[in-house]
Amino acid sequence: MKRSNLEYTDGIENEIMLDFRDKKLIEKRMLAKIIRSGFSPRKPMAWVRSVSTVKPFYVTESVASGEGRNGFVSGSEGFSTKMVLPKELKGPGASATEQNPEILFASGYATCFLAAVYAAAAKLKIQIPKDTTVTCKTGLGSIVSNGSGFGLVVDITGKFPGLDAAKGKAIVDLAHNEICPYSKATRNNIEVNVSATN
């Protein structure tokens, strides 16, 4: 039995007339497509991600106290620093003795990514310069699409003095896509842009 005013659009088929059975069939297909894309119908607005199982061989911890971004952080192996707001958030700004979470994040990511660069170069059998560096620029700002509140954006640049540009790009791509744990942790969560220069 036809339902004369029933229309359906899924982005591929354009506003076709359907009977009740056809509508149910397409709804099932649409649900399967949504699930394949990562959306969980059982958890509204929750995205299904494949989570790796990790058996740690090294564990460290840090304890934050005070008022978070205006407080202190201390690590289990002797590290400690005062935390302050950046000037952009009406704080005094970081210094040699006062840091913020973005500086610590950028430092950790840059260090880890450089190690991944060396591993990637070895895997590709490319000799990289001894003065190779990785710069990790981390920005904190307001989310303007696909969410709300604050978020991070990261730009990573590998610098390979004297190395062919295509080789440098191949190294950073391999480091980012397959090796660096920070890249794996941030993938599909925040915007990370990776490039190479000589």
Short mmCIF file of C-alpha atoms in Angstrom, two decimals:
data_model
loop_
_atom_site.label_atom_id
_atom_site.label_comp_id
_atom_site.label_asym_id
_atom_site.label_seq_id
_atom_site.Cartn_x
_atom_site.Cartn_y
_atom_site.Cartn_z
CA MET A 1 0.00 0.00 0.00
CA LYS A 2 1.50 3.31 -1.08
CA ARG A 3 1.93 6.29 1.23
CA SER A 4 1.58 9.23 -1.15
CA ASN A 5 3.41 11.89 0.88
CA LEU A 6 6.36 9.82 2.12
CA GLU A 7 9.72 11.09 0.92
CA TYR A 8 13.26 10.06 1.80
CA THR A 9 16.65 11.51 0.97
CA ASP A 10 19.94 9.88 2.00
CA GLY A 11 22.37 12.03 0.01
CA ILE A 12 22.64 9.51 -2.79
CA GLU A 13 19.01 8.94 -3.77
CA ASN A 14 17.08 12.17 -4.27
CA GLU A 15 13.57 12.44 -2.82
CA ILE A 16 12.06 9.25 -4.20
CA MET A 17 8.58 7.98 -3.40
CA LEU A 18 8.60 4.85 -1.27
CA ASP A 19 6.08 2.37 0.03
CA PHE A 20 6.21 1.38 3.71
CA ARG A 21 8.36 -1.73 3.15
CA ASP A 22 10.86 0.17 1.01
CA LYS A 23 11.15 2.85 3.69
CA LYS A 24 11.98 0.26 6.36
CA LEU A 25 14.59 -1.36 4.12
CA ILE A 26 16.32 1.94 3.40
CA GLU A 27 16.21 2.90 7.08
CA LYS A 28 18.06 -0.32 7.88
CA ARG A 29 20.63 0.41 5.17
CA MET A 30 21.05 3.96 6.44
CA LEU A 31 21.56 2.72 10.02
CA ALA A 32 24.21 0.26 8.81
CA LYS A 33 25.95 3.09 6.93
CA ILE A 34 25.92 5.29 10.04
CA ILE A 35 27.33 2.50 12.21
CA ARG A 36 30.11 1.87 9.68
CA SER A 37 31.00 5.56 9.82
CA GLY A 38 31.57 5.30 13.56
CA PHE A 39 28.30 6.43 15.15
CA SER A 40 26.78 4.31 17.91
CA PRO A 41 22.94 4.32 17.94
CA ARG A 42 22.97 2.91 21.47
CA LYS A 43 24.91 5.87 22.79
CA PRO A 44 23.50 9.11 21.34
CA MET A 45 26.22 11.42 20.02
CA ALA A 46 28.90 8.90 21.00
CA TRP A 47 31.40 7.80 18.39
CA VAL A 48 32.77 4.27 18.33
CA ARG A 49 36.56 4.21 18.16
CA SER A 50 38.90 1.28 17.97
CA VAL A 51 40.95 1.46 21.17
CA SER A 52 44.34 -0.23 21.29
CA THR A 53 45.22 -2.47 24.20
CA VAL A 54 48.57 -1.43 25.68
CA LYS A 55 50.79 -3.34 28.09
CA PRO A 56 52.93 -0.54 29.59
CA PHE A 57 56.66 -1.07 30.12
CA TYR A 58 57.04 2.44 31.57
CA VAL A 59 54.59 4.40 33.71
CA THR A 60 54.93 7.87 35.18
CA GLU A 61 52.51 10.20 36.91
CA SER A 62 52.05 13.86 37.65
CA VAL A 63 49.96 15.53 40.34
CA ALA A 64 48.30 18.90 39.80
CA SER A 65 47.45 21.08 42.79
CA GLY A 66 46.32 24.64 43.42
CA GLU A 67 43.88 26.00 40.85
CA GLY A 68 44.77 23.98 37.78
CA ARG A 69 46.16 26.44 35.27
CA ASN A 70 47.07 28.70 38.18
CA GLY A 71 48.72 26.12 40.39
CA PHE A 72 51.53 23.61 40.52
CA VAL A 73 52.36 20.28 38.91
CA SER A 74 54.85 17.73 40.18
CA GLY A 75 56.00 14.48 38.63
CA SER A 76 56.85 11.17 40.23
CA GLU A 77 60.50 11.47 39.16
CA GLY A 78 61.34 14.88 40.59
CA PHE A 79 59.90 17.23 37.99
CA SER A 80 57.91 20.19 39.32
CA THR A 81 56.86 23.59 38.01
CA LYS A 82 54.48 26.43 38.69
CA MET A 83 51.62 26.70 36.21
CA VAL A 84 50.36 30.08 34.96
CA LEU A 85 47.81 31.31 32.45
CA PRO A 86 49.07 32.63 29.10
CA LYS A 87 48.71 36.33 28.47
CA GLU A 88 45.95 35.57 25.96
CA LEU A 89 43.87 34.33 28.91
CA LYS A 90 44.74 37.39 31.00
CA GLY A 91 47.54 35.67 32.86
CA PRO A 92 51.19 36.69 33.38
CA GLY A 93 52.44 34.37 30.64
CA ALA A 94 54.97 31.57 30.83
CA SER A 95 58.64 32.00 31.71
CA ALA A 96 61.69 29.85 32.38
CA THR A 97 60.22 28.84 35.75
CA GLU A 98 56.49 29.07 35.03
CA GLN A 99 54.79 26.91 32.42
CA ASN A 100 51.36 26.03 31.02
CA PRO A 101 49.85 22.74 29.80
CA GLU A 102 50.31 23.58 26.12
CA ILE A 103 54.07 24.07 26.56
CA LEU A 104 54.38 20.72 28.33
CA PHE A 105 52.23 19.01 25.70
CA ALA A 106 54.19 20.55 22.81
CA SER A 107 57.50 19.57 24.43
CA GLY A 108 56.41 15.97 24.96
CA TYR A 109 54.96 15.63 21.46
CA ALA A 110 58.03 17.17 19.79
CA THR A 111 60.42 14.90 21.69
CA CYS A 112 58.41 11.77 20.98
CA PHE A 113 57.92 12.68 17.33
CA LEU A 114 61.66 13.23 16.80
CA ALA A 115 62.32 9.74 18.14
CA ALA A 116 59.66 8.46 15.72
CA VAL A 117 61.39 10.35 12.88
CA TYR A 118 64.64 8.49 13.56
CA ALA A 119 62.77 5.18 13.65
CA ALA A 120 60.95 6.00 10.41
CA ALA A 121 64.20 7.02 8.69
CA ALA A 122 65.80 3.74 9.71
CA LYS A 123 62.80 1.80 8.41
CA LEU A 124 62.98 3.65 5.09
CA LYS A 125 66.77 3.27 5.01
CA ILE A 126 67.29 7.03 4.73
CA GLN A 127 70.26 8.70 6.41
CA ILE A 128 69.04 11.90 8.06
CA PRO A 129 71.20 14.86 9.11
CA LYS A 130 72.45 14.97 12.70
CA ASP A 131 70.95 18.42 13.12
CA THR A 132 67.43 17.22 12.25
CA THR A 133 64.82 18.87 14.48
CA VAL A 134 61.09 18.67 15.15
CA THR A 135 59.03 21.72 16.03
CA CYS A 136 55.63 21.19 17.61
CA LYS A 137 53.40 24.26 17.69
CA THR A 138 50.37 23.76 19.92
CA GLY A 139 47.44 26.17 19.91
CA LEU A 140 44.62 26.48 22.41
CA GLY A 141 41.38 28.04 21.21
CA SER A 142 37.63 27.91 20.87
CA ILE A 143 36.12 25.04 18.89
CA VAL A 144 34.28 26.53 15.93
CA SER A 145 32.95 23.34 14.30
CA ASN A 146 32.05 19.81 15.38
CA GLY A 147 31.88 20.64 19.07
CA SER A 148 31.97 23.42 21.61
CA GLY A 149 34.23 24.79 24.33
CA PHE A 150 38.02 24.76 24.00
CA GLY A 151 40.24 22.56 21.86
CA LEU A 152 43.81 22.11 20.65
CA VAL A 153 45.39 22.32 17.22
CA VAL A 154 48.91 21.08 16.50
CA ASP A 155 51.38 21.85 13.72
CA ILE A 156 54.42 19.57 13.55
CA THR A 157 57.35 20.40 11.29
CA GLY A 158 60.34 18.14 10.74
CA LYS A 159 63.42 20.03 9.57
CA PHE A 160 66.00 18.03 7.61
CA PRO A 161 68.85 20.35 6.54
CA GLY A 162 70.17 19.32 3.13
CA LEU A 163 67.81 16.34 2.71
CA ASP A 164 65.62 15.90 -0.36
CA ALA A 165 62.15 17.30 0.38
CA ALA A 166 60.33 14.17 -0.80
CA LYS A 167 62.37 12.00 1.56
CA GLY A 168 61.68 14.31 4.48
CA LYS A 169 57.95 14.17 3.74
CA ALA A 170 58.01 10.38 3.55
CA ILE A 171 59.77 10.21 6.93
CA VAL A 172 57.35 12.48 8.80
CA ASP A 173 54.33 10.78 7.23
CA LEU A 174 55.53 7.36 8.37
CA ALA A 175 56.41 8.71 11.81
CA HIS A 176 52.97 10.28 12.18
CA ASN A 177 50.83 7.53 10.66
CA GLU A 178 52.49 4.45 12.13
CA ILE A 179 55.05 5.13 14.85
CA CYS A 180 54.61 8.11 17.20
CA PRO A 181 52.44 7.27 20.27
CA TYR A 182 51.35 10.91 20.60
CA SER A 183 50.10 10.88 17.01
CA LYS A 184 48.18 7.69 17.68
CA ALA A 185 46.66 9.19 20.84
CA THR A 186 45.51 12.39 19.10
CA ARG A 187 44.33 10.88 15.82
CA ASN A 188 40.69 11.71 15.03
CA ASN A 189 40.52 13.78 18.23
CA ILE A 190 42.29 17.04 17.39
CA GLU A 191 43.65 18.68 14.25
CA VAL A 192 47.29 17.70 13.69
CA ASN A 193 49.12 19.05 10.63
CA VAL A 194 52.45 17.44 9.73
CA SER A 195 55.01 18.83 7.29
CA ALA A 196 58.69 18.62 6.41
CA THR A 197 61.22 21.23 5.36
CA ASN A 198 64.91 21.35 4.61
#
